[in-house]
Short mmCIF file of C-alpha atoms in Angstrom, two decimals:
data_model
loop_
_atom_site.label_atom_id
_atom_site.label_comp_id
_atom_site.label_asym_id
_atom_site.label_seq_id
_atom_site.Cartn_x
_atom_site.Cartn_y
_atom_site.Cartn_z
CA UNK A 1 -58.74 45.76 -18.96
CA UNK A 2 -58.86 43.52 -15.62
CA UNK A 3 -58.67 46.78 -13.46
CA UNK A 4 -61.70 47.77 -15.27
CA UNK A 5 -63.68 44.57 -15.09
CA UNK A 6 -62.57 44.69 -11.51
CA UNK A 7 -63.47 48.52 -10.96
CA UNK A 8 -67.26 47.83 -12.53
CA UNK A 9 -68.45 44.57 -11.22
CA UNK A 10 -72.00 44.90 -12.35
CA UNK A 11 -71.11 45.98 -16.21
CA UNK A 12 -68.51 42.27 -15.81
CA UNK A 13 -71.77 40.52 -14.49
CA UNK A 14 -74.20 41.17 -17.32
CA UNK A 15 -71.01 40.88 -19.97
CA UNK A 16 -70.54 37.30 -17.93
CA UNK A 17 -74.18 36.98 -18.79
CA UNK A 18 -74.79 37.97 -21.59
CA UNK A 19 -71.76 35.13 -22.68
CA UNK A 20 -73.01 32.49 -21.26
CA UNK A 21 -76.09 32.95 -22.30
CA UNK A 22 -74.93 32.53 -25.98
CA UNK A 23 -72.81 29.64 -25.39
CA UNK A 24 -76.11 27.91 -23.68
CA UNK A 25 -78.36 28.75 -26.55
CA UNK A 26 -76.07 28.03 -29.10
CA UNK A 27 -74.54 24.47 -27.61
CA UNK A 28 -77.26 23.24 -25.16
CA UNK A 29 -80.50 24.26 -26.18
CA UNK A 30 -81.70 21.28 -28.27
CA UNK A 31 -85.80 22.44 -27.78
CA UNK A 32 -88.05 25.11 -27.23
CA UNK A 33 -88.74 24.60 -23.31
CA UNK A 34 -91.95 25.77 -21.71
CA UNK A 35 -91.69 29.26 -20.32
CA UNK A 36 -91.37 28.22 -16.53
CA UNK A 37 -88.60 25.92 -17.11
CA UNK A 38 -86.97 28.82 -19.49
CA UNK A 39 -87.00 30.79 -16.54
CA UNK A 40 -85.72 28.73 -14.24
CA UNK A 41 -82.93 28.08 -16.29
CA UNK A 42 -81.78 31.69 -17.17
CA UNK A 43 -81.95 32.04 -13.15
CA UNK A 44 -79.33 29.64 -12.93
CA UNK A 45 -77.79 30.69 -15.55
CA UNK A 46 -77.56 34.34 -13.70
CA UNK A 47 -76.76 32.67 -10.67
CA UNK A 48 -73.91 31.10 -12.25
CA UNK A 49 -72.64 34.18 -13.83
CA UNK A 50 -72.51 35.52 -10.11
CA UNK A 51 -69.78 32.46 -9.34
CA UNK A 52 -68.04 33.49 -12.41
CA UNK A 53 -68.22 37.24 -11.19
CA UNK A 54 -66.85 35.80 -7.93
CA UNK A 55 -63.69 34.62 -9.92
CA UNK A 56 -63.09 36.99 -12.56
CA UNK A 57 -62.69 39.70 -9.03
CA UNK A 58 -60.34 37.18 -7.74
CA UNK A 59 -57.88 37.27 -10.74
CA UNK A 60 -59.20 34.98 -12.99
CA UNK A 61 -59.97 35.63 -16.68
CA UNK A 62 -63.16 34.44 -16.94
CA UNK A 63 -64.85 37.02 -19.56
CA UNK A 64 -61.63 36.59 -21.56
CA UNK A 65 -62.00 32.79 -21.90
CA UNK A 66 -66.09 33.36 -22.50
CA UNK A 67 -65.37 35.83 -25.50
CA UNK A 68 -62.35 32.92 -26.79
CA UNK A 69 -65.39 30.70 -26.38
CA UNK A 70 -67.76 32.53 -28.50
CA UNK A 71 -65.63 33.54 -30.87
CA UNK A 72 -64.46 30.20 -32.18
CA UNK A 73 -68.20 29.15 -32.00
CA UNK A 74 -68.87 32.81 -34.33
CA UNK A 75 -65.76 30.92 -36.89
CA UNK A 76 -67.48 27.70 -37.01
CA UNK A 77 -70.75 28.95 -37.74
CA UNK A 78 -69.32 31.22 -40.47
CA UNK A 79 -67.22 28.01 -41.93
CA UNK A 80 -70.38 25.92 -42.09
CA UNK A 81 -72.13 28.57 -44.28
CA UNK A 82 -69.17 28.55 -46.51
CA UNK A 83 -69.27 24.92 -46.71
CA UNK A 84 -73.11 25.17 -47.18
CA UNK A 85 -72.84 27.80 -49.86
CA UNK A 86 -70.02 25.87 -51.89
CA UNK A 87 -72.10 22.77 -51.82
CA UNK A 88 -75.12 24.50 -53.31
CA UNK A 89 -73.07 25.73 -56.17
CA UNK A 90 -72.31 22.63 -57.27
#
């Protein structure tokens, strides 16, 4: 999977993305921001995932770690509605 990552760099950029851009809306974004400072953050957000591009080329497995990232935030979300569904049985 790394040689193909590696052999499609702008398919691992918008996956790198698209990644962080969950973990930032899920984790950091307390508030609706206005639409200028929105912007300026998913520009360095994309600028960012251009570093990350830099070192998932250079060996490192940085959209493996994202997707181990989101997917343990996808489990806690899914535990907290079970929690919040048991407590409204009862």
């Amino acid at each position: 999977m790394l040689e193909w990552l590696r052999a499609h760099p702008f398919v691992t950029w918008i996956i790198i993305f698209v990644l962080i851009t969950y973990v930032y809306n899920k984790v950091f974004k307390t508030r609706k921001l206005p639409i200028l400072k929105d912007a300026i953050i998913y520009l360095m957000l994309a600028l960012g995932s251009g570093m990350l591009l830099f070192f998932q080329l250079a060996g490192l497995p940085i959209v493996l770690s994202l997707t181990v990232a989101v997917v343990l935030m996808l489990m806690v979300r899914i535990r907290y509605y079970v929690q919040d569904r048991e407590n409204r049985k009862s």
